[in-house]
mmCIF file of C-alpha atoms in Angstrom:
data_model
loop_
_atom_site.group_PDB
_atom_site.id
_atom_site.type_symbol
_atom_site.label_atom_id
_atom_site.label_comp_id
_atom_site.label_asym_id
_atom_site.label_seq_id
_atom_site.Cartn_x
_atom_site.Cartn_y
_atom_site.Cartn_z
ATOM 1 C CA MET A 276 -35.572 14.758 -3.778
ATOM 2 C CA GLU A 277 -38.622 13.137 -5.312
ATOM 3 C CA VAL A 278 -39.938 14.565 -8.589
ATOM 4 C CA VAL A 279 -43.516 13.802 -9.625
ATOM 5 C CA ILE A 280 -44.726 14.780 -13.105
ATOM 6 C CA ALA A 281 -48.501 14.648 -13.450
ATOM 7 C CA PRO A 282 -51.557 16.723 -14.427
ATOM 8 C CA ALA A 283 -52.157 19.727 -12.177
ATOM 9 C CA ALA A 284 -55.296 18.254 -10.599
ATOM 10 C CA GLU A 285 -53.390 15.158 -9.531
ATOM 11 C CA LEU A 286 -50.559 17.252 -8.100
ATOM 12 C CA ALA A 287 -53.009 19.149 -5.884
ATOM 13 C CA ARG A 288 -54.502 15.865 -4.738
ATOM 14 C CA LEU A 289 -51.086 14.453 -3.864
ATOM 15 C CA ALA A 290 -50.149 17.537 -1.836
ATOM 16 C CA ALA A 291 -53.491 17.406 -0.036
ATOM 17 C CA ASP A 292 -52.940 13.690 0.645
ATOM 18 C CA ALA A 293 -49.674 14.543 2.390
ATOM 19 C CA VAL A 294 -51.350 17.207 4.539
ATOM 20 C CA GLU A 295 -54.265 14.927 5.383
ATOM 21 C CA GLY A 296 -51.945 12.070 6.288
ATOM 22 C CA LEU A 297 -50.122 14.317 8.746
ATOM 23 C CA LEU A 298 -53.335 15.583 10.334
ATOM 24 C CA ARG A 299 -54.695 12.056 10.714
ATOM 25 C CA SER A 300 -51.516 10.906 12.460
ATOM 26 C CA ASN A 301 -50.966 14.116 14.429
ATOM 27 C CA PRO A 302 -53.911 16.520 14.812
ATOM 28 C CA GLU A 303 -51.502 19.140 16.202
ATOM 29 C CA THR A 304 -49.546 19.289 12.938
ATOM 30 C CA VAL A 305 -47.749 22.557 12.137
ATOM 31 C CA LEU A 306 -48.259 23.556 8.503
ATOM 32 C CA GLY A 307 -46.292 26.023 6.385
ATOM 33 C CA LEU A 308 -48.545 28.008 4.041
ATOM 34 C CA ALA A 309 -47.564 29.614 0.752
ATOM 35 C CA THR A 310 -49.360 32.234 -1.306
ATOM 36 C CA GLY A 311 -49.344 32.817 -5.063
ATOM 37 C CA SER A 312 -51.079 30.714 -7.692
ATOM 38 C CA SER A 313 -49.331 27.387 -7.075
ATOM 39 C CA PRO A 314 -51.028 26.300 -3.820
ATOM 40 C CA LEU A 315 -54.564 27.470 -4.634
ATOM 41 C CA ALA A 316 -55.728 24.100 -5.968
ATOM 42 C CA VAL A 317 -54.305 22.450 -2.849
ATOM 43 C CA TYR A 318 -56.315 24.782 -0.627
ATOM 44 C CA ASP A 319 -59.437 24.018 -2.689
ATOM 45 C CA GLU A 320 -58.841 20.297 -2.220
ATOM 46 C CA LEU A 321 -58.257 20.673 1.525
ATOM 47 C CA ALA A 322 -61.416 22.778 1.899
ATOM 48 C CA THR A 323 -63.376 20.025 0.168
ATOM 49 C CA ARG A 324 -61.890 17.407 2.467
ATOM 50 C CA HIS A 325 -62.753 19.561 5.480
ATOM 51 C CA LYS A 326 -66.395 19.500 4.396
ATOM 52 C CA GLU A 327 -66.062 15.711 4.279
ATOM 53 C CA GLY A 328 -64.742 15.553 7.847
ATOM 54 C CA LEU A 329 -61.039 16.481 7.857
ATOM 55 C CA SER A 330 -60.369 18.704 10.874
ATOM 56 C CA PHE A 331 -57.727 21.398 11.353
ATOM 57 C CA ALA A 332 -59.056 22.316 14.792
ATOM 58 C CA ARG A 333 -55.835 21.463 16.646
ATOM 59 C CA ALA A 334 -53.397 22.452 13.895
ATOM 60 C CA ARG A 335 -51.239 25.550 13.615
ATOM 61 C CA ALA A 336 -49.808 27.278 10.555
ATOM 62 C CA PHE A 337 -47.067 29.718 9.640
ATOM 63 C CA MET A 338 -46.942 31.872 6.534
ATOM 64 C CA LEU A 339 -43.831 32.119 4.373
ATOM 65 C CA ASP A 340 -43.767 35.858 3.799
ATOM 66 C CA GLU A 341 -45.564 39.184 3.779
ATOM 67 C CA TYR A 342 -45.362 42.480 1.940
ATOM 68 C CA VAL A 343 -44.058 45.478 3.865
ATOM 69 C CA GLY A 344 -46.370 48.450 4.204
ATOM 70 C CA LEU A 345 -49.627 47.211 2.698
ATOM 71 C CA PRO A 346 -52.600 48.428 4.769
ATOM 72 C CA ALA A 347 -54.144 45.865 7.095
ATOM 73 C CA ASP A 348 -57.292 45.662 4.952
ATOM 74 C CA HIS A 349 -55.518 45.435 1.577
ATOM 75 C CA PRO A 350 -56.805 42.381 -0.343
ATOM 76 C CA GLU A 351 -53.279 41.419 -1.442
ATOM 77 C CA ARG A 352 -51.799 41.507 2.031
ATOM 78 C CA TYR A 353 -50.779 37.888 2.392
ATOM 79 C CA ARG A 354 -52.461 37.445 5.759
ATOM 80 C CA ASN A 355 -55.750 38.404 4.063
ATOM 81 C CA VAL A 356 -55.050 36.149 1.071
ATOM 82 C CA ILE A 357 -54.441 33.137 3.323
ATOM 83 C CA GLU A 358 -57.570 33.929 5.314
ATOM 84 C CA LYS A 359 -59.670 34.105 2.153
ATOM 85 C CA GLU A 360 -58.184 31.187 0.251
ATOM 86 C CA PHE A 361 -57.688 28.742 3.110
ATOM 87 C CA ALA A 362 -58.119 29.592 6.794
ATOM 88 C CA SER A 363 -61.732 30.776 6.536
ATOM 89 C CA ARG A 364 -62.673 27.603 4.632
ATOM 90 C CA VAL A 365 -61.504 25.143 7.285
ATOM 91 C CA ASP A 366 -61.769 24.991 11.081
ATOM 92 C CA LEU A 367 -58.401 26.445 12.036
ATOM 93 C CA PRO A 368 -58.887 28.237 15.361
ATOM 94 C CA ALA A 369 -58.603 32.005 15.614
ATOM 95 C CA GLY A 370 -54.951 32.940 15.913
ATOM 96 C CA ALA A 371 -53.723 29.577 14.650
ATOM 97 C CA VAL A 372 -52.216 31.146 11.515
ATOM 98 C CA GLN A 373 -49.221 33.384 12.122
ATOM 99 C CA GLY A 374 -47.321 35.531 9.649
ATOM 100 C CA PRO A 375 -44.518 38.077 9.702
ATOM 101 C CA ASP A 376 -45.774 41.565 10.541
ATOM 102 C CA GLY A 377 -45.211 43.789 7.544
ATOM 103 C CA LEU A 378 -46.688 46.764 9.433
ATOM 104 C CA ALA A 379 -44.404 46.511 12.469
ATOM 105 C CA ALA A 380 -42.674 49.690 13.632
ATOM 106 C CA ASP A 381 -39.480 47.698 14.172
ATOM 107 C CA LEU A 382 -39.175 45.298 11.240
ATOM 108 C CA PRO A 383 -35.918 43.572 12.287
ATOM 109 C CA ALA A 384 -37.423 42.872 15.713
ATOM 110 C CA ALA A 385 -40.578 41.530 14.060
ATOM 111 C CA CYS A 386 -38.459 39.185 11.955
ATOM 112 C CA ALA A 387 -36.598 37.891 15.005
ATOM 113 C CA ALA A 388 -39.866 37.386 16.890
ATOM 114 C CA TYR A 389 -41.377 35.482 13.989
ATOM 115 C CA GLU A 390 -38.360 33.220 13.681
ATOM 116 C CA ALA A 391 -38.603 32.510 17.419
ATOM 117 C CA SER A 392 -42.318 31.741 17.186
ATOM 118 C CA ILE A 393 -41.672 29.018 14.585
ATOM 119 C CA GLN A 394 -39.011 27.469 16.793
ATOM 120 C CA ASP A 395 -41.257 27.699 19.858
ATOM 121 C CA ALA A 396 -43.956 25.772 17.966
ATOM 122 C CA GLY A 397 -41.494 22.922 17.398
ATOM 123 C CA GLY A 398 -40.891 23.782 13.737
ATOM 124 C CA VAL A 399 -42.964 23.205 10.623
ATOM 125 C CA ASP A 400 -43.999 19.647 9.776
ATOM 126 C CA LEU A 401 -44.922 20.239 6.127
ATOM 127 C CA GLN A 402 -44.069 23.369 4.155
ATOM 128 C CA LEU A 403 -45.944 24.127 0.936
ATOM 129 C CA LEU A 404 -43.892 26.068 -1.610
ATOM 130 C CA GLY A 405 -44.157 27.618 -5.034
ATOM 131 C CA ILE A 406 -41.232 28.777 -7.155
ATOM 132 C CA GLY A 407 -40.638 32.034 -8.992
ATOM 133 C CA THR A 408 -39.493 32.230 -12.597
ATOM 134 C CA ASP A 409 -36.087 33.344 -11.261
ATOM 135 C CA GLY A 410 -35.895 30.400 -8.861
ATOM 136 C CA HIS A 411 -36.926 32.157 -5.675
ATOM 137 C CA ILE A 412 -38.822 30.349 -2.922
ATOM 138 C CA ALA A 413 -40.776 32.462 -0.458
ATOM 139 C CA PHE A 414 -39.250 35.875 -1.238
ATOM 140 C CA ASN A 415 -35.636 34.671 -1.196
ATOM 141 C CA GLU A 416 -34.506 36.376 -4.373
ATOM 142 C CA PRO A 417 -31.412 35.366 -6.400
ATOM 143 C CA GLY A 418 -28.295 36.042 -4.361
ATOM 144 C CA SER A 419 -29.977 35.211 -1.053
ATOM 145 C CA SER A 420 -27.785 33.626 1.583
ATOM 146 C CA LEU A 421 -28.293 29.885 1.820
ATOM 147 C CA ALA A 422 -27.987 30.310 5.607
ATOM 148 C CA SER A 423 -30.579 33.104 5.811
ATOM 149 C CA ARG A 424 -33.322 33.368 8.421
ATOM 150 C CA THR A 425 -36.473 35.508 8.527
ATOM 151 C CA ARG A 426 -35.536 39.013 7.391
ATOM 152 C CA ILE A 427 -36.352 42.029 5.213
ATOM 153 C CA LYS A 428 -35.768 41.639 1.471
ATOM 154 C CA THR A 429 -35.963 43.948 -1.530
ATOM 155 C CA LEU A 430 -38.009 42.417 -4.334
ATOM 156 C CA THR A 431 -36.480 42.155 -7.795
ATOM 157 C CA ARG A 432 -38.060 43.829 -10.783
ATOM 158 C CA GLN A 433 -38.843 40.360 -12.179
ATOM 159 C CA THR A 434 -40.774 39.328 -9.080
ATOM 160 C CA ARG A 435 -42.703 42.592 -9.030
ATOM 161 C CA GLU A 436 -43.579 42.173 -12.704
ATOM 162 C CA ASP A 437 -44.698 38.587 -12.074
ATOM 163 C CA ASN A 438 -46.882 39.720 -9.158
ATOM 164 C CA ALA A 439 -48.347 42.752 -10.902
ATOM 165 C CA ARG A 440 -51.254 40.569 -12.047
ATOM 166 C CA PHE A 441 -52.500 40.613 -8.454
ATOM 167 C CA PHE A 442 -52.354 44.430 -8.406
ATOM 168 C CA GLY A 443 -54.408 45.182 -11.493
ATOM 169 C CA GLY A 444 -51.378 44.792 -13.758
ATOM 170 C CA SER A 445 -49.540 47.723 -12.183
ATOM 171 C CA VAL A 446 -45.920 47.021 -11.279
ATOM 172 C CA ASP A 447 -45.767 50.350 -9.446
ATOM 173 C CA ASP A 448 -48.435 49.160 -7.002
ATOM 174 C CA VAL A 449 -46.450 46.070 -6.006
ATOM 175 C CA PRO A 450 -44.475 46.784 -2.806
ATOM 176 C CA ARG A 451 -40.710 46.930 -3.133
ATOM 177 C CA HIS A 452 -39.979 45.237 0.191
ATOM 178 C CA CYS A 453 -41.139 42.178 2.067
ATOM 179 C CA LEU A 454 -40.500 40.075 5.144
ATOM 180 C CA THR A 455 -39.667 36.480 4.317
ATOM 181 C CA GLN A 456 -38.634 33.267 5.964
ATOM 182 C CA GLY A 457 -35.016 32.640 5.047
ATOM 183 C CA LEU A 458 -33.696 29.648 3.153
ATOM 184 C CA ALA A 459 -32.353 28.082 6.343
ATOM 185 C CA THR A 460 -35.728 28.638 8.009
ATOM 186 C CA ILE A 461 -37.490 26.841 5.165
ATOM 187 C CA MET A 462 -34.951 24.036 5.219
ATOM 188 C CA SER A 463 -35.752 23.432 8.889
ATOM 189 C CA ALA A 464 -39.219 22.149 7.972
ATOM 190 C CA ARG A 465 -39.487 18.374 8.113
ATOM 191 C CA HIS A 466 -41.085 17.952 4.665
ATOM 192 C CA LEU A 467 -40.933 20.394 1.745
ATOM 193 C CA VAL A 468 -43.619 20.117 -0.936
ATOM 194 C CA LEU A 469 -43.111 22.414 -3.936
ATOM 195 C CA LEU A 470 -45.664 22.796 -6.727
ATOM 196 C CA ALA A 471 -45.032 24.338 -10.147
ATOM 197 C CA SER A 472 -47.030 24.439 -13.361
ATOM 198 C CA GLY A 473 -46.692 26.068 -16.744
ATOM 199 C CA ARG A 474 -43.850 26.500 -19.208
ATOM 200 C CA ALA A 475 -42.811 29.807 -17.610
ATOM 201 C CA LYS A 476 -41.538 27.797 -14.619
ATOM 202 C CA ALA A 477 -39.636 25.228 -16.711
ATOM 203 C CA GLU A 478 -36.170 26.770 -16.414
ATOM 204 C CA ALA A 479 -36.544 27.358 -12.688
ATOM 205 C CA VAL A 480 -37.687 23.747 -12.197
ATOM 206 C CA HIS A 481 -34.749 22.485 -14.285
ATOM 207 C CA GLN A 482 -32.290 24.442 -12.146
ATOM 208 C CA LEU A 483 -34.042 23.377 -8.928
ATOM 209 C CA VAL A 484 -33.869 19.672 -9.714
ATOM 210 C CA GLU A 485 -30.828 19.276 -11.968
ATOM 211 C CA GLY A 486 -28.684 22.390 -11.598
ATOM 212 C CA PRO A 487 -25.905 23.072 -9.100
ATOM 213 C CA VAL A 488 -26.804 24.353 -5.646
ATOM 214 C CA SER A 489 -26.390 28.101 -5.964
ATOM 215 C CA ALA A 490 -27.593 31.309 -4.369
ATOM 216 C CA MET A 491 -28.378 32.501 -7.893
ATOM 217 C CA TRP A 492 -31.169 29.886 -8.012
ATOM 218 C CA PRO A 493 -32.256 29.884 -4.350
ATOM 219 C CA ALA A 494 -34.641 26.919 -4.656
ATOM 220 C CA THR A 495 -31.695 24.636 -5.460
ATOM 221 C CA ILE A 496 -30.970 24.435 -1.733
ATOM 222 C CA MET A 497 -33.846 21.945 -1.619
ATOM 223 C CA GLN A 498 -31.477 19.373 -3.127
ATOM 224 C CA LEU A 499 -29.873 19.204 0.320
ATOM 225 C CA HIS A 500 -33.133 18.491 2.160
ATOM 226 C CA PRO A 501 -33.718 14.906 3.383
ATOM 227 C CA HIS A 502 -37.429 14.963 2.487
ATOM 228 C CA ALA A 503 -38.279 17.221 -0.456
ATOM 229 C CA THR A 504 -41.034 16.579 -2.990
ATOM 230 C CA VAL A 505 -41.338 18.502 -6.275
ATOM 231 C CA LEU A 506 -44.754 18.283 -7.965
ATOM 232 C CA VAL A 507 -44.797 19.590 -11.547
ATOM 233 C CA ASP A 508 -46.994 19.338 -14.621
ATOM 234 C CA ASP A 509 -45.702 18.432 -18.089
ATOM 235 C CA ALA A 510 -45.123 22.055 -19.092
ATOM 236 C CA ALA A 511 -43.080 22.889 -15.992
ATOM 237 C CA ALA A 512 -41.141 19.630 -16.502
ATOM 238 C CA SER A 513 -40.345 20.350 -20.152
ATOM 239 C CA ARG A 514 -36.701 21.318 -19.470
ATOM 240 C CA LEU A 515 -35.895 18.341 -17.235
ATOM 241 C CA GLN A 516 -33.221 16.152 -18.788
ATOM 242 C CA LEU A 517 -34.250 13.128 -16.721
ATOM 243 C CA ALA A 518 -38.006 13.600 -17.073
ATOM 244 C CA ASP A 519 -38.569 10.071 -18.363
ATOM 245 C CA TYR A 520 -36.664 8.649 -15.404
ATOM 246 C CA TYR A 521 -38.741 10.677 -12.937
ATOM 247 C CA ARG A 522 -41.933 9.439 -14.577
ATOM 248 C CA GLN A 523 -40.775 5.832 -14.429
ATOM 249 C CA THR A 524 -39.651 6.165 -10.804
ATOM 250 C CA TYR A 525 -43.051 7.492 -9.789
ATOM 251 C CA ALA A 526 -44.900 4.847 -11.822
ATOM 252 C CA ASP A 527 -42.930 2.093 -10.069
ATOM 253 C CA LYS A 528 -43.400 3.553 -6.583
ATOM 254 C CA PRO A 529 -45.268 1.279 -4.121
ATOM 255 C CA ASP A 530 -48.756 2.549 -3.272
ATOM 256 C CA TRP A 531 -48.036 2.431 0.470
ATOM 257 C CA GLN A 532 -45.002 4.671 0.314
ATOM 258 C CA GLY A 533 -46.754 8.029 -0.070
ATOM 259 C CA LEU A 534 -44.955 11.305 -0.705
#
């Protein structure tokens, strides 16, 4: 696992560099898209690069998760969020972005079909991730199976409180259930890039990087991934015991190595 501690603007640039590098080497790259606050600056950077000539025309993308039961036109339905924040700002073809169907009549079947669609695409090349204050990635809440695949999950009170800001501050308006890629699904991606900022994420980042691998902190499974990059600002890194070492390691990294 590589840990990079830098200002938020630089972290977004580094994540965008990794995406651009993939697209330049393989225009048919399969991207994994996250929602929430963490990836927004990355999407802004990628939209800017698209205006400067970066093409997504042959790429595909898969979403991490989706709320269950939100109407198709709800602004916080994750398919709509991704469309607004990213897909509509680049040249991804119609239908290139897929997500789990939170309005399906048969939710378990929808989960199985979504899992199969990722495998049929050859898997995800680069998966963008955020992290919850309780250590969840996607909607894999504490206690999630480390071997889990796409499935239905019940959201914790903490996650619903954290996400209430997107629903006018009302916890009651945040759905109680979701469909989410499982931890094993996420771990199947070839490169994981997680972004975190702010002191509220400091304990989760500490557990992710330096704690034991545990279902109680689901993101810790990333320690077992052969190519995982954690991009954090100073506030999110404030609980890291080896922060100085991570800074020195990144400072001494050869320019050609990349993420």
